Coordinates of C-alpha atoms and ligand atoms in Angstrom, one line a residue:
M1 CA 0.0 -0.3 0.0
S2 CA 0.7 3.3 -0.2
K3 CA 3.3 4.9 1.8
I4 CA 1.7 8.8 1.4
D5 CA 0.0 10.0 4.7
Y6 CA -3.3 11.3 3.5
A7 CA -4.2 12.2 7.1
Q8 CA -1.5 14.8 7.1
R9 CA -2.9 16.1 3.5
L10 CA -6.8 16.1 5.2
S11 CA -5.6 18.0 7.9
R12 CA -4.0 20.7 5.4
V13 CA -7.4 20.8 4.0
R14 CA -9.1 21.2 7.3
T15 CA -6.8 24.4 8.3
A16 CA -7.3 26.1 4.9
L17 CA -11.4 25.2 5.4
S18 CA -10.9 27.1 8.6
S19 CA -9.3 30.2 7.3
D20 CA -10.9 30.2 4.7
G21 CA -14.3 30.4 6.6
V22 CA -16.2 27.4 5.1
D23 CA -17.5 24.6 6.8
A24 CA -17.1 21.7 3.8
L25 CA -14.9 20.8 1.3
F26 CA -16.8 17.9 -1.4
V27 CA -14.6 16.4 -3.6
T28 CA -15.8 13.4 -6.4
P29 CA -13.3 11.5 -8.5
G30 CA -10.4 13.1 -10.4
S31 CA -6.9 14.5 -9.8
D32 CA -8.2 16.5 -6.2
L33 CA -9.7 13.0 -4.9
R34 CA -6.7 10.8 -5.9
Y35 CA -4.5 13.7 -4.2
L36 CA -6.6 13.7 -1.1
T37 CA -7.4 9.8 -0.8
G38 CA -5.0 7.7 -3.5
Y39 CA -8.5 6.8 -5.0
D40 CA -8.7 6.5 -8.2
A41 CA -12.5 6.1 -9.2
L42 CA -13.4 7.0 -12.5
P43 CA -15.9 9.6 -12.7
L44 CA -19.6 8.1 -13.6
E45 CA -23.1 9.3 -13.2
R46 CA -23.2 7.4 -9.7
L47 CA -22.1 9.6 -6.8
T48 CA -18.5 9.3 -5.3
C49 CA -17.8 12.2 -3.3
L50 CA -15.6 12.8 -0.1
A51 CA -17.2 15.4 2.3
I52 CA -13.9 17.2 4.7
T53 CA -15.3 19.2 7.5
S54 CA -13.8 20.4 10.4
A55 CA -14.9 16.5 12.5
A56 CA -12.0 14.4 13.2
T57 CA -13.5 12.1 10.6
A58 CA -13.8 12.6 7.1
R59 CA -17.1 10.6 5.1
M60 CA -16.5 9.3 1.6
L61 CA -20.0 7.8 -0.1
V62 CA -19.6 5.3 -3.1
P63 CA -22.0 3.3 -4.6
R64 CA -22.4 -0.4 -2.8
L65 CA -20.5 -1.5 -6.7
E66 CA -17.1 0.3 -6.0
L67 CA -16.9 -0.8 -2.4
P68 CA -14.5 -3.2 -2.5
A69 CA -12.4 -0.8 -5.0
A70 CA -12.6 1.7 -2.6
E71 CA -11.9 -0.3 0.6
H72 CA -9.0 -1.7 -1.5
H73 CA -7.1 1.5 0.0
E74 CA -7.4 1.3 3.4
L75 CA -8.8 4.9 3.6
D76 CA -10.0 4.1 7.5
R77 CA -5.8 4.5 8.4
F78 CA -5.9 8.3 7.5
G79 CA -9.4 8.9 9.2
I80 CA -12.1 8.5 6.1
E81 CA -14.9 6.5 6.7
V82 CA -16.5 4.5 3.5
I83 CA -20.1 4.7 3.5
A84 CA -21.9 2.5 0.6
W85 CA -25.1 3.5 -0.8
D86 CA -27.5 1.0 -3.0
E87 CA -29.0 1.5 -6.0
T88 CA -32.0 3.2 -5.0
D89 CA -30.9 5.4 -2.3
D90 CA -30.8 9.1 -2.9
P91 CA -27.3 9.7 -2.5
I92 CA -26.8 13.4 -2.0
A93 CA -29.6 13.3 0.9
L94 CA -27.5 10.6 2.5
L95 CA -24.1 12.8 2.0
N96 CA -26.4 15.8 3.3
K97 CA -27.6 13.4 6.4
V98 CA -23.9 11.5 7.4
T99 CA -22.3 15.6 6.7
G100 CA -24.9 17.8 9.2
P101 CA -26.0 20.8 8.4
I102 CA -23.3 23.9 6.8
K103 CA -23.7 26.9 5.3
S104 CA -21.1 27.2 3.3
A105 CA -18.9 24.5 1.0
A106 CA -16.3 24.0 -1.5
V107 CA -16.2 21.8 -4.3
N108 CA -13.8 20.4 -6.6
D109 CA -13.3 22.5 -9.5
A110 CA -13.9 19.8 -11.8
M111 CA -17.0 18.3 -10.3
W112 CA -19.6 17.7 -12.4
A113 CA -22.8 20.3 -12.3
Q114 CA -25.0 17.6 -12.0
K115 CA -23.4 17.2 -8.8
A116 CA -22.5 20.1 -7.7
L117 CA -25.7 22.0 -8.3
G118 CA -27.6 18.5 -6.9
I119 CA -25.5 19.1 -3.6
Q120 CA -25.8 22.8 -3.5
E121 CA -30.1 22.3 -3.4
S122 CA -29.7 20.3 -0.9
F123 CA -27.5 21.6 1.6
A124 CA -29.2 25.1 0.7
A125 CA -25.6 26.0 1.4
H126 CA -23.4 28.7 -0.2
L127 CA -21.2 26.9 -2.8
K128 CA -18.1 27.9 -4.3
P129 CA -14.9 26.0 -6.3
A130 CA -12.0 25.3 -4.1
G131 CA -10.0 27.0 -6.5
R132 CA -6.7 28.0 -4.6
L133 CA -8.0 26.1 -1.2
L134 CA -6.4 23.4 -2.7
S135 CA -4.5 24.4 -5.2
D136 CA -2.5 26.4 -3.1
I137 CA -1.8 22.8 -1.2
R138 CA -1.2 20.5 -4.6
A139 CA 1.0 23.4 -5.6
V140 CA 3.8 22.6 -3.2
K141 CA 5.3 19.1 -3.8
D142 CA 7.1 17.1 -0.9
D143 CA 10.0 15.5 -1.7
A144 CA 8.4 12.2 -3.0
E145 CA 6.4 13.6 -5.2
I146 CA 9.2 15.7 -6.5
A147 CA 11.3 12.2 -6.6
A148 CA 8.2 10.9 -8.7
I149 CA 7.9 13.4 -11.2
A150 CA 11.9 13.3 -12.2
A151 CA 11.0 9.8 -12.8
A152 CA 8.1 11.0 -15.3
G153 CA 10.8 13.1 -16.7
A154 CA 13.7 11.1 -16.9
A155 CA 11.1 8.3 -19.0
I156 CA 9.9 11.0 -21.5
D157 CA 13.5 11.8 -21.8
E158 CA 14.4 8.5 -23.1
V159 CA 11.6 8.6 -25.7
H160 CA 12.9 11.7 -27.0
Q161 CA 16.4 10.2 -26.9
N162 CA 15.3 7.6 -29.3
M163 CA 13.3 10.0 -31.9
S164 CA 15.6 9.1 -35.0
L165 CA 13.8 5.2 -34.2
W166 CA 10.5 6.9 -35.7
L167 CA 11.4 10.2 -36.9
R168 CA 11.9 10.0 -40.6
P169 CA 10.9 11.8 -43.6
G170 CA 8.1 10.3 -46.1
R171 CA 6.3 9.0 -42.6
T172 CA 3.3 11.0 -41.5
E173 CA 2.9 12.5 -38.4
R174 CA 0.2 9.8 -37.3
E175 CA 2.4 7.2 -38.2
V176 CA 5.7 8.5 -36.2
A177 CA 2.6 9.6 -33.6
R178 CA 1.7 6.1 -33.0
D179 CA 5.2 4.6 -32.8
I180 CA 6.2 7.3 -30.0
A181 CA 2.7 6.5 -28.4
E182 CA 4.3 3.0 -27.7
A183 CA 7.6 4.3 -26.6
I184 CA 5.9 6.2 -23.8
L185 CA 4.3 3.1 -22.9
A186 CA 7.3 1.2 -22.7
S187 CA 9.3 3.8 -21.2
G188 CA 7.4 3.0 -17.8
H189 CA 4.3 5.6 -18.3
Q190 CA 1.1 3.8 -17.6
R191 CA -0.7 5.8 -19.9
V192 CA -0.5 8.0 -22.9
D193 CA -1.6 11.8 -22.7
F194 CA -0.6 13.2 -25.8
V195 CA 1.5 12.8 -28.7
I196 CA 1.9 16.0 -30.7
V197 CA 3.7 15.9 -33.8
A198 CA 3.7 18.9 -35.8
S199 CA 5.4 18.9 -38.9
G200 CA 6.4 22.5 -41.2
P201 CA 3.5 24.7 -41.3
N202 CA 1.6 22.4 -38.1
G203 CA 4.2 23.0 -36.0
A204 CA 2.4 26.6 -36.1
S205 CA -0.7 25.4 -34.1
P206 CA 0.8 25.3 -30.5
H207 CA -2.0 22.6 -29.7
H208 CA -2.0 20.4 -33.0
D209 CA -2.4 17.0 -32.4
S210 CA -0.8 14.6 -35.3
S211 CA -2.3 14.5 -38.7
D212 CA -1.5 12.2 -41.9
R213 CA 0.8 14.8 -43.5
V214 CA 3.6 13.5 -44.8
I215 CA 6.5 14.8 -42.6
G216 CA 8.8 16.4 -45.9
I217 CA 12.6 16.6 -46.1
G218 CA 13.9 19.8 -44.3
E219 CA 10.8 21.0 -42.1
P220 CA 10.9 21.3 -38.6
V221 CA 8.7 19.5 -36.7
V222 CA 7.4 20.4 -33.0
V223 CA 7.6 17.0 -30.8
D224 CA 5.5 17.8 -27.6
I225 CA 4.4 14.5 -25.7
G226 CA 3.7 13.5 -22.6
G227 CA 2.4 10.7 -20.3
T228 CA 0.9 9.2 -16.9
M229 CA 3.8 7.2 -14.5
P230 CA 2.0 4.5 -12.4
S231 CA 2.9 6.8 -9.3
G232 CA 0.1 9.0 -11.1
Y233 CA 2.3 11.8 -11.9
C234 CA 2.8 13.5 -15.5
S235 CA 5.7 13.9 -18.0
D236 CA 5.5 17.2 -20.1
C237 CA 8.4 17.8 -23.1
T238 CA 8.6 19.4 -26.2
R239 CA 12.1 19.0 -28.5
M240 CA 12.8 20.1 -32.0
Y241 CA 13.8 18.2 -34.8
V242 CA 14.4 18.5 -38.5
C243 CA 15.1 15.7 -40.9
G244 CA 17.8 17.0 -43.4
E245 CA 19.0 20.7 -43.6
P246 CA 16.1 23.3 -42.2
P247 CA 15.4 26.6 -43.4
A248 CA 18.4 29.2 -42.3
E249 CA 15.4 31.6 -41.5
F250 CA 13.9 28.7 -39.0
V251 CA 17.3 28.5 -37.7
T252 CA 18.0 32.0 -36.7
H253 CA 14.3 32.5 -35.4
F254 CA 15.1 29.2 -33.3
E255 CA 18.6 30.1 -31.4
T256 CA 16.8 33.0 -30.0
L257 CA 13.9 30.4 -28.7
K258 CA 16.9 28.8 -27.1
A259 CA 18.6 31.1 -25.6
A260 CA 15.5 32.6 -24.4
Q261 CA 14.5 29.1 -22.9
V262 CA 17.7 28.1 -21.8
Y263 CA 17.9 32.1 -19.8
A264 CA 14.4 31.6 -18.3
V265 CA 15.6 27.7 -17.0
A266 CA 18.4 29.6 -15.3
T267 CA 17.0 32.5 -14.2
A268 CA 13.4 31.3 -12.6
A269 CA 14.0 31.3 -9.0
V270 CA 11.7 31.2 -5.9
G271 CA 10.1 34.4 -4.9
M272 CA 9.5 35.6 -8.7
S273 CA 6.1 36.1 -9.3
G274 CA 4.1 33.6 -11.9
A275 CA 4.5 37.0 -14.4
Q276 CA 7.8 38.3 -13.8
A277 CA 9.0 33.8 -14.6
D278 CA 6.6 34.8 -17.5
S279 CA 8.6 37.8 -18.5
L280 CA 11.9 35.9 -19.0
A281 CA 12.0 34.2 -22.2
R282 CA 9.3 36.7 -23.4
D283 CA 11.6 39.4 -23.1
I284 CA 14.2 37.9 -25.2
L285 CA 11.4 36.5 -27.8
E286 CA 10.7 40.2 -27.7
A287 CA 13.6 42.1 -28.6
N288 CA 14.3 39.9 -31.4
G289 CA 11.1 40.4 -33.1
L290 CA 9.4 37.1 -32.1
G291 CA 7.1 38.6 -29.3
E292 CA 3.8 38.4 -31.8
Y293 CA 4.7 34.8 -32.6
F294 CA 4.8 33.8 -28.4
V295 CA 0.9 33.2 -28.5
H296 CA 0.8 31.8 -25.1
R297 CA 1.7 31.5 -21.5
T298 CA 5.5 30.5 -20.5
G299 CA 4.3 27.4 -18.7
H300 CA 1.7 25.5 -16.5
G301 CA 2.4 23.9 -13.4
L302 CA 2.6 19.8 -13.6
G303 CA 2.1 17.4 -11.0
L304 CA -1.2 14.9 -11.1
D305 CA -2.4 16.5 -13.6
T306 CA -0.6 18.0 -16.6
H307 CA -2.0 21.6 -16.3
E308 CA -2.5 22.8 -12.9
E309 CA -1.3 25.5 -11.0
P310 CA 1.1 28.1 -10.7
Y311 CA 0.7 29.0 -14.1
I312 CA 3.7 31.1 -15.5
V313 CA 1.4 34.3 -16.8
A314 CA 1.7 37.5 -17.0
S315 CA -1.7 38.1 -14.6
N316 CA -0.5 35.6 -11.8
H317 CA 1.3 38.0 -9.5
E318 CA 1.8 35.4 -6.9
P319 CA 5.3 34.6 -5.7
L320 CA 6.8 31.2 -6.7
V321 CA 7.7 29.6 -3.9
V322 CA 10.0 26.1 -3.0
G323 CA 8.0 22.8 -3.9
N324 CA 6.4 24.3 -7.4
V325 CA 6.7 22.0 -10.1
F326 CA 5.9 23.7 -13.5
S327 CA 6.9 23.7 -17.2
I328 CA 9.2 26.3 -18.7
E329 CA 8.0 26.0 -22.9
P330 CA 8.4 29.4 -25.0
G331 CA 8.1 29.1 -28.6
F332 CA 7.2 30.7 -31.5
Y333 CA 4.3 29.9 -34.1
I334 CA 4.5 31.9 -37.4
P335 CA 1.2 30.9 -40.2
G336 CA 1.6 28.9 -42.8
K337 CA 5.1 28.7 -42.1
F338 CA 6.6 26.7 -39.1
G339 CA 6.9 26.5 -35.3
A340 CA 8.7 25.9 -32.4
R341 CA 8.5 25.1 -28.8
I342 CA 10.8 24.0 -26.2
E343 CA 9.7 22.9 -23.0
D344 CA 11.2 21.5 -20.1
I345 CA 9.6 20.6 -16.7
V346 CA 11.8 22.1 -13.4
A347 CA 10.9 22.1 -9.7
L348 CA 12.1 25.1 -7.5
T349 CA 13.7 22.9 -4.5
T350 CA 16.1 24.5 -1.2
D351 CA 19.1 23.7 -3.6
G352 CA 17.5 25.7 -6.3
L353 CA 15.9 25.0 -9.7
V354 CA 16.2 21.6 -10.8
N355 CA 15.6 20.3 -14.3
F356 CA 13.8 16.9 -15.1
N357 CA 14.3 17.4 -18.7
N358 CA 17.9 16.6 -19.6
T359 CA 18.2 15.5 -23.2
S360 CA 19.6 17.9 -26.1
H361 CA 18.0 21.1 -26.3
E362 CA 19.4 22.1 -29.8
L363 CA 17.6 21.4 -32.8
T364 CA 18.2 17.8 -33.4
I365 CA 19.4 16.6 -36.8
L366 CA 18.1 13.5 -38.1
N367 CA 18.8 11.5 -40.8
S368 CA 16.8 12.1 -44.0
Ligands
ZN401 ZN1 -0.6 22.3 -23.3
ZN402 ZN1 3.4 21.6 -21.3
ZN403 ZN1 4.2 20.2 -23.5

């Protein structure tokens, strides 16, 4: 069984509830529930819901048929009482009964509206999304989480390291992506979360997936890949490739991008705001005429979700703290021509910034 001290995480939630003046937190399946209990319940129409109040025991309602799966996690060890409801029960009425009267509650941000509105109606309580109540806790990773994310980074690095096995001109993006997906699993991930193979003009769309476009000689290719490890923690890393000789204009812009990304990784630090960290690479791209082509934030936090707090974006004025893990992924996207991005996942630790993605940041030239 897991060595994570979920009781400690629940106690942090209770502290946050009391300082926010909120009576209860309700959490349905998803990454918040996994963070608080380790229970990887499927999000289904039947209600599974953890209720945390100031009381010493938290309660989790589960459908009767999910009880064995929930019991497998031995949640009673962490002060969570699991209560099964039967097919003909009204689970929200039961949730209300076991929770007792409350005036205000927070719900996990990704709770289905069907459930959130049902809870709101039944409790007649003021409901709000948990937002920072949970994300401030989740954004500060402990040593075990940092180690899990480091392992995810090493696994995705292994895939990038072997790109020449799959990425060749004459193959379609989708063919290459299929091979990469297999390699992501072979490297130790439990699940493939995304495989972006964007060649030539497709690279100008930051979240391009993979298509039937045939990769040509001399075309820059954006490869942004990630998966989830058995630990539940994610990887996410972007590198640039080209088969044969790249266009001179691209090379000039790429050198600027690389300098900007490397500078941002070398300079990001505890105490800087998300906005300040965002400006590190952006200022360099702007000074070199690429500002208008850098159309997204510099990065996002990463943990049990690929995208979570803290966001490295001009609107985030909160300081970065020890334990934050996030991406640094500046790019440029020139419509109709090409695009590029370089992405690392980094952690802020008491010993400074640690980079989990350590394959070459150069434009890797593969044989054509
Ligand atoms: Zn993304
Ligand atoms: Zn990313
Ligand atoms: Zn990415």
